[in-house]
XYZ file of C-alpha atoms in Angstrom:
512
model
C -36.198 -13.106 26.964
C -36.555 -13.490 23.241
C -37.257 -17.099 22.269
C -38.117 -16.481 18.642
C -34.662 -16.581 17.071
C -33.588 -20.005 15.813
C -30.139 -21.331 16.650
C -27.403 -20.490 14.150
C -29.802 -18.964 11.631
C -28.333 -16.278 9.430
C -30.569 -13.222 9.571
C -31.687 -12.537 6.023
C -34.462 -9.967 5.990
C -35.262 -8.379 9.325
C -31.836 -6.797 9.805
C -29.469 -6.733 12.680
C -27.849 -4.273 14.946
C -24.570 -5.975 15.274
C -20.951 -6.001 15.133
C -17.674 -7.550 16.229
C -16.285 -8.652 19.497
C -13.559 -8.491 22.029
C -13.119 -7.713 25.715
C -10.525 -7.391 28.399
C -9.712 -9.329 31.590
C -10.225 -12.746 32.984
C -10.715 -14.892 36.059
C -13.769 -16.177 37.857
C -15.367 -19.573 37.574
C -17.721 -19.947 34.603
C -21.258 -21.155 34.902
C -22.081 -19.115 37.983
C -25.484 -18.269 36.575
C -26.641 -21.764 37.437
C -28.272 -22.144 40.812
C -28.917 -25.538 42.313
C -31.729 -26.913 44.350
C -31.473 -29.932 46.623
C -33.439 -33.018 45.728
C -34.920 -35.563 48.109
C -31.550 -37.301 48.453
C -29.918 -34.050 49.467
C -27.847 -33.892 46.278
C -27.538 -30.759 44.195
C -29.727 -30.854 41.092
C -28.825 -28.692 38.079
C -31.016 -25.679 37.465
C -32.838 -25.244 34.192
C -30.678 -23.740 31.482
C -30.989 -20.010 30.951
C -32.221 -19.298 27.428
C -30.420 -16.407 25.758
C -30.715 -15.093 22.206
C -27.747 -13.279 20.707
C -27.670 -11.194 17.543
C -24.087 -11.262 16.352
C -21.893 -10.658 13.356
C -20.503 -13.341 11.065
C -17.068 -12.743 9.535
C -16.805 -16.172 7.929
C -18.796 -17.521 4.997
C -20.900 -19.920 7.078
C -22.025 -20.135 10.713
C -20.214 -22.562 12.999
C -21.500 -26.049 13.664
C -22.790 -26.933 17.122
C -19.570 -28.609 18.306
C -18.082 -25.633 20.152
C -21.473 -24.079 20.850
C -22.535 -27.134 22.833
C -19.430 -26.876 25.016
C -20.070 -23.169 25.687
C -23.650 -23.940 26.650
C -22.477 -26.715 28.956
C -19.953 -24.507 30.736
C -22.318 -21.549 31.143
C -25.483 -23.597 31.743
C -27.303 -21.777 28.960
C -29.253 -22.485 25.811
C -28.025 -20.062 23.177
C -29.904 -18.957 20.083
C -27.517 -17.159 17.746
C -28.784 -15.010 14.913
C -25.767 -14.477 12.691
C -25.627 -11.426 10.453
C -23.024 -11.308 7.658
C -20.469 -8.583 8.199
C -20.983 -7.099 4.739
C -24.620 -6.274 5.418
C -24.531 -5.158 9.054
C -24.575 -1.406 8.535
C -27.395 -1.275 6.026
C -29.603 -3.290 8.348
C -29.295 -1.053 11.391
C -32.271 1.158 10.669
C -34.415 -1.847 9.749
C -33.558 -3.662 12.959
C -34.365 -0.641 15.099
C -37.564 0.176 13.267
C -38.877 -3.405 13.339
C -37.669 -4.123 16.871
C -36.151 -7.381 15.598
C -33.529 -7.538 18.307
C -32.313 -10.186 20.741
C -31.367 -10.465 24.409
C -27.787 -9.599 23.458
C -27.051 -7.344 20.490
C -23.463 -6.911 19.377
C -22.889 -3.269 18.412
C -19.725 -1.906 16.889
C -21.064 0.910 14.764
C -21.075 3.277 17.715
C -20.577 6.344 15.522
C -23.622 5.482 13.411
C -26.342 8.067 14.040
C -29.128 5.476 14.300
C -27.162 3.488 16.846
C -26.255 6.529 18.913
C -29.817 7.816 18.866
C -31.131 4.428 19.997
C -28.581 4.267 22.796
C -29.385 7.789 23.982
C -33.136 7.133 23.723
C -32.942 4.377 26.318
C -33.590 1.440 23.984
C -30.868 -0.500 25.822
C -30.172 -1.040 29.520
C -27.664 1.254 31.218
C -25.321 -1.164 32.990
C -22.575 0.866 34.678
C -23.976 0.215 38.168
C -23.944 -3.573 37.650
C -20.407 -4.274 36.447
C -18.818 -4.320 39.891
C -21.072 -7.205 40.948
C -19.285 -9.658 38.631
C -15.639 -10.740 39.008
C -14.677 -10.481 35.341
C -16.745 -7.407 34.498
C -15.361 -5.462 37.455
C -11.895 -5.800 35.920
C -12.890 -3.664 32.911
C -10.904 -0.470 33.441
C -12.479 2.909 34.077
C -10.794 4.272 30.949
C -12.478 1.535 28.938
C -15.855 2.210 30.530
C -15.532 5.933 29.857
C -14.472 5.399 26.246
C -17.453 3.107 25.633
C -19.977 5.445 27.262
C -22.413 7.666 25.391
C -22.922 11.042 27.085
C -21.491 9.549 30.257
C -23.727 6.464 30.305
C -22.700 2.880 29.570
C -25.312 1.065 27.493
C -23.616 -2.318 27.327
C -20.492 -4.286 28.170
C -17.442 -2.817 26.420
C -15.872 -5.244 23.986
C -12.220 -4.628 24.617
C -9.691 -5.128 21.873
C -5.997 -4.330 21.887
C -5.629 -0.737 23.007
C -2.530 0.067 20.952
C -1.272 -2.523 18.491
C 1.195 -0.619 16.340
C 4.952 -0.552 16.194
C 7.918 -1.050 13.834
C 8.858 -4.313 12.110
C 12.447 -4.496 10.834
C 14.529 -7.000 8.850
C 16.793 -8.336 11.599
C 18.914 -10.229 9.075
C 19.639 -6.927 7.309
C 20.580 -5.236 10.573
C 23.007 -8.063 11.316
C 24.501 -7.983 7.831
C 25.237 -4.260 8.141
C 26.343 -4.455 11.781
C 23.486 -2.276 13.020
C 21.697 -2.380 16.357
C 17.928 -2.424 16.795
C 16.946 1.272 16.883
C 15.359 2.829 19.962
C 15.111 6.453 18.767
C 13.733 8.103 15.657
C 17.231 9.303 14.764
C 18.569 5.745 14.927
C 15.594 4.553 12.883
C 16.462 7.163 10.248
C 20.037 5.875 10.122
C 18.794 2.318 9.652
C 16.523 3.505 6.828
C 19.457 5.254 5.189
C 21.707 2.213 5.520
C 19.053 -0.125 4.126
C 18.801 2.198 1.120
C 22.484 2.813 0.464
C 24.480 -0.168 1.744
C 23.048 -3.125 -0.214
C 21.593 -5.056 2.743
C 20.431 -7.944 0.528
C 23.918 -8.338 -0.944
C 22.851 -8.493 -4.596
C 25.264 -5.777 -5.694
C 22.516 -3.297 -6.607
C 20.992 -0.325 -4.828
C 17.473 -1.630 -5.251
C 16.169 -1.451 -1.687
C 14.724 1.256 0.518
C 14.497 1.588 4.265
C 10.760 2.095 4.735
C 7.941 0.774 2.625
C 4.657 2.552 3.329
C 1.174 2.939 1.909
C -1.434 5.598 1.233
C -2.784 5.694 4.779
C -1.913 8.420 7.275
C -3.628 6.514 10.087
C -2.740 2.831 9.888
C 0.406 3.320 7.859
C 3.663 4.760 9.202
C 2.685 8.385 9.784
C 0.473 8.185 12.851
C 2.786 5.785 14.667
C 5.775 7.989 13.917
C 3.693 10.912 15.132
C 3.312 9.175 18.498
C 7.092 9.118 18.845
C 7.122 12.897 18.459
C 4.344 13.481 20.997
C 1.358 13.917 18.669
C -1.958 13.447 20.521
C -4.339 10.701 19.440
C -6.708 12.597 17.104
C -7.587 15.292 19.651
C -6.090 16.962 22.709
C -7.979 18.554 25.582
C -6.192 20.640 28.203
C -7.100 21.166 31.844
C -9.383 24.066 30.971
C -11.372 21.961 28.502
C -9.903 23.581 25.378
C -9.902 21.118 22.473
C -7.362 21.137 19.640
C -6.926 18.727 16.716
C -3.768 16.621 16.441
C -2.610 18.413 13.290
C -2.171 21.675 15.201
C 0.382 20.064 17.512
C 4.158 20.425 17.340
C 4.481 16.642 17.174
C 2.423 16.464 13.987
C 4.726 18.912 12.228
C 7.797 17.000 13.432
C 6.310 13.788 12.046
C 5.726 15.485 8.689
C 9.316 16.739 8.710
C 10.542 13.230 9.459
C 8.552 11.760 6.589
C 9.763 14.560 4.324
C 13.372 13.670 5.165
C 12.692 10.011 4.388
C 11.135 10.984 1.065
C 13.829 13.454 -0.010
C 16.592 11.037 0.945
C 15.005 8.176 -0.957
C 14.740 6.147 2.259
C 11.078 5.311 1.615
C 9.302 4.053 -1.491
C 8.725 7.154 -3.573
C 5.182 6.117 -4.487
C 4.050 5.579 -0.874
C 1.322 8.200 -1.209
C -0.495 6.052 -3.778
C 0.518 2.544 -2.648
C -2.148 0.064 -1.510
C -1.677 -2.032 1.625
C -1.426 -5.301 -0.328
C 1.277 -3.841 -2.572
C 3.141 -2.565 0.488
C 3.120 -5.988 2.132
C 4.028 -7.783 -1.058
C 6.907 -5.343 -1.610
C 8.253 -6.011 1.870
C 7.937 -9.774 1.370
C 9.817 -9.505 -1.913
C 12.760 -7.805 -0.226
C 12.227 -4.308 -1.605
C 12.471 -2.678 1.843
C 13.418 -3.518 5.410
C 11.146 -1.382 7.639
C 7.397 -1.787 7.955
C 5.310 0.312 10.336
C 1.876 -0.954 11.280
C 0.178 -3.547 13.449
C 2.820 -5.666 15.158
C 0.880 -8.848 14.445
C 1.413 -8.192 10.713
C 4.895 -9.649 11.220
C 3.726 -13.247 10.859
C 1.790 -12.473 7.697
C 4.828 -10.727 6.211
C 7.013 -13.725 7.001
C 4.482 -16.096 5.459
C 4.324 -13.974 2.313
C 8.123 -14.115 2.059
C 8.311 -17.920 2.017
C 9.973 -19.095 -1.190
C 11.024 -15.526 -2.006
C 13.024 -14.266 0.955
C 13.617 -17.428 2.974
C 16.453 -15.793 4.906
C 14.083 -13.137 6.286
C 14.339 -12.679 10.058
C 12.172 -10.051 11.714
C 12.399 -8.029 14.911
C 9.491 -6.023 16.306
C 10.107 -2.738 18.118
C 7.620 -0.874 20.322
C 9.849 1.372 22.454
C 11.038 4.033 20.010
C 11.055 7.665 21.175
C 12.289 10.885 19.590
C 14.216 11.884 22.733
C 15.702 8.655 23.992
C 13.859 9.115 27.286
C 11.617 6.338 28.594
C 9.308 8.990 30.065
C 8.455 10.172 26.542
C 7.406 6.763 25.289
C 3.931 6.846 23.685
C 1.786 5.069 21.105
C -1.549 6.138 19.664
C -4.784 4.229 20.157
C -7.240 3.923 17.287
C -10.442 3.395 19.271
C -9.207 3.421 22.874
C -9.427 -0.369 22.689
C -13.225 -0.371 22.388
C -14.431 -2.865 19.796
C -18.087 -2.178 20.457
C -20.745 -3.035 23.006
C -22.687 -6.087 24.016
C -26.002 -4.345 24.584
C -29.285 -5.543 26.044
C -32.554 -4.117 24.646
C -35.283 -3.437 27.153
C -37.830 -4.865 24.713
C -36.259 -8.301 25.142
C -34.703 -8.157 28.599
C -37.753 -7.262 30.637
C -36.436 -6.739 34.152
C -33.369 -6.516 36.355
C -33.459 -10.224 37.197
C -33.172 -11.171 33.516
C -30.481 -8.539 32.984
C -28.361 -9.983 35.773
C -28.697 -13.477 34.308
C -27.352 -12.213 31.002
C -24.600 -10.195 32.667
C -23.594 -13.380 34.487
C -23.364 -15.139 31.130
C -21.182 -12.382 29.672
C -19.018 -12.545 32.781
C -18.678 -16.314 32.357
C -17.646 -16.230 28.695
C -14.814 -13.892 29.658
C -13.207 -16.855 31.445
C -10.094 -18.360 29.919
C -11.914 -21.652 29.365
C -14.527 -20.096 27.084
C -11.986 -17.806 25.420
C -9.980 -20.910 24.506
C -13.087 -22.511 23.018
C -13.939 -19.445 20.935
C -10.342 -18.940 19.796
C -8.778 -22.389 19.444
C -11.616 -24.885 19.854
C -11.486 -28.129 21.787
C -8.182 -29.584 22.934
C -7.457 -32.852 21.175
C -9.969 -32.067 18.450
C -8.792 -28.765 17.045
C -5.474 -28.160 18.812
C -2.721 -29.416 21.078
C -1.224 -27.442 23.963
C 2.101 -27.650 25.779
C 3.074 -26.997 29.396
C 3.476 -23.268 28.687
C -0.075 -23.065 27.308
C 1.208 -22.612 23.765
C -1.371 -23.822 21.245
C -0.848 -25.466 17.868
C -3.862 -25.917 15.590
C -3.851 -29.506 14.339
C -6.814 -29.461 11.964
C -7.064 -26.112 10.198
C -10.046 -27.020 8.042
C -12.086 -28.243 11.001
C -11.025 -25.196 13.039
C -12.227 -22.873 10.285
C -15.641 -24.590 10.209
C -16.276 -25.050 13.911
C -14.243 -22.373 15.730
C -13.272 -19.382 13.601
C -16.830 -17.967 13.302
C -16.853 -17.440 17.085
C -13.987 -14.918 16.890
C -16.499 -12.050 16.815
C -18.179 -13.322 19.973
C -15.273 -12.983 22.384
C -15.893 -10.175 24.878
C -12.224 -10.229 25.823
C -9.233 -10.774 23.546
C -5.923 -9.769 25.156
C -4.335 -10.902 28.380
C -4.942 -14.648 28.578
C -2.272 -17.184 29.487
C -3.190 -19.507 26.622
C -1.510 -18.335 23.417
C -0.440 -19.229 19.907
C 2.702 -21.369 19.768
C 4.210 -19.351 16.932
C 7.091 -17.249 18.350
C 6.347 -14.160 16.246
C 2.686 -14.145 17.217
C 3.579 -14.674 20.863
C 6.057 -11.790 20.813
C 3.632 -9.530 18.939
C 0.953 -10.209 21.559
C 3.417 -9.463 24.369
C 4.483 -6.147 22.846
C 0.897 -5.114 22.084
C -0.098 -5.810 25.675
C 2.934 -3.827 26.857
C 1.792 -0.931 24.663
C -1.193 -0.422 26.965
C 1.061 1.273 29.523
C 2.072 3.907 26.981
C -1.138 4.290 24.997
C -2.403 7.787 24.234
C -6.190 7.728 24.175
C -8.516 9.894 22.118
C -10.418 12.026 24.675
C -13.202 12.714 22.160
C -13.787 9.093 21.187
C -17.128 8.624 22.943
C -18.301 12.210 22.530
C -20.485 13.589 19.786
C -20.077 16.480 17.399
C -22.954 16.771 14.918
C -20.734 18.644 12.477
C -18.022 15.999 12.725
C -20.609 13.261 12.146
C -21.998 14.938 9.043
C -18.947 16.686 7.593
C -15.893 15.267 9.362
C -14.840 12.909 6.560
C -14.983 15.617 3.909
C -13.182 18.123 6.103
C -10.456 15.591 6.893
C -9.600 15.445 3.196
C -8.332 19.036 3.487
C -5.832 17.976 6.146
C -4.899 14.696 4.447
C -4.138 16.452 1.164
C -2.168 19.180 2.922
C -0.153 16.616 4.897
C 0.856 14.722 1.774
C 1.702 17.960 -0.042
C 3.945 19.033 2.830
C 5.735 15.677 3.000
C 6.217 15.669 -0.788
C 7.579 19.232 -0.545
C 4.808 20.772 -2.615
C 3.851 23.289 0.102
C 5.783 24.788 3.005
C 4.720 25.141 6.649
C 2.896 28.385 5.917
C 0.962 26.622 3.193
C 0.075 23.793 5.539
C -1.145 26.209 8.204
C -3.244 27.966 5.578
C -4.980 24.655 4.876
C -5.575 24.156 8.593
C -7.211 27.573 8.704
C -9.335 26.531 5.719
C -10.393 23.443 7.686
C -11.376 25.624 10.634
C -13.450 28.030 8.560
C -15.136 25.207 6.631
C -16.518 23.588 9.771
C -13.548 22.760 11.969
C -14.297 25.554 14.432
C -17.829 24.210 14.823
C -16.473 20.719 15.490
C -14.127 22.050 18.157
C -16.903 24.036 19.852
C -19.230 21.055 19.845
C -16.604 18.745 21.284
C -15.750 21.283 23.988
C -19.401 21.509 24.952
C -19.797 17.715 24.941
C -16.657 17.279 27.032
C -17.830 19.862 29.556
C -21.264 18.232 29.804
C -19.699 14.911 30.785
C -16.725 16.102 32.839
C -18.090 19.320 34.311
């Protein structure tokens, strides 16, 4: 294994192939990598610590101190050498890291769509690990869907870092619902009626019609549109039928219904009229200032919105909704997934991990840090030092400044994020986490996520602008359905047909 990387050093020149973290599933006793040998007295003697180097991303301004690191090493019986790479410089350093072979035993990869990363994975630079996962109690719990989504051409070149699979939903002013005598909506029609009432019935009681139902931003993915599209049955980016035919989401009936819904909101004045040019910060500030009562986005945004409202809208009470459908039928419940829950890979370069024995030692370590004990360390710190915990495993951070210095930098190192019993004591955060975990049962995955289309890689962003512009024009009533379909045809002729053909071929190669 690589011994040349100094502990907690920030990589400055050589570059790093890194990224963020996450994971999914727990259990198992940590520290299983340590074997013991009997001494003369017949007592178990601790084995030598396994030395592991880890090239990882740094989202904070400085690396963590050794306080939490020492506890992780103690639990896993390892000696860890972290090489931290600042998030802002990770992408530009990929080619340098590959070319100079300046890697580590574990390399955190999240830029899986980067051509250099994909080429390195396909070229066999990293170990293929699919046959090993079932040997470890925490790794075996990684779902087959997750393994498939994290695979490149059907091969898994690292441990999937599993984030929330589907985190979006609707956040509504509960105090406004109560004031107007409205129930929490469960259908898109009911949601429309709430939006109308919030616009027309003075929910803040100031005597002026100065509120809207929705407040949205210029983002068809992470704003309201894609989540609303889920409620109308829109696929998650792409759809593939039983014959292997691939179609983009914007050719689906659900996509058109979502555009029609947004058009109705816009024409009725039930959404901020400048949503197509509104930034996320302005959207959140507007909600916090009481300009609107419906926010569609990540459910965990609720706590941030409430914090922003302090001193401005102190009466704000929020309810989060994740079970809206367009039909009222539970069977039609669905929510899109941005990356199928894959936050990246923990990958193991063959240049550093020389043989299967070393690989299994490192896999044991990854298995062990998926335990709840290590997750708690990486998320909250040390009980009594950084936080307190009650009988329900609800955590309250007691020293925020110390937590930020010693714990927060480890957030990108967690190979599993959702599903632990230990949780934040804040009720909104607890409820958001519960609803996000519940979303997994209804998540619509992107079947093309792990597949490759050279045309999409090189031209996909530019081609998407055709569809984005056409979608906004349709919602703002500047073109009709025929005009929208004409733009779709333009997308196809400009490279879309090539993308579809390439994805169909890639899908067939993996699935037969």
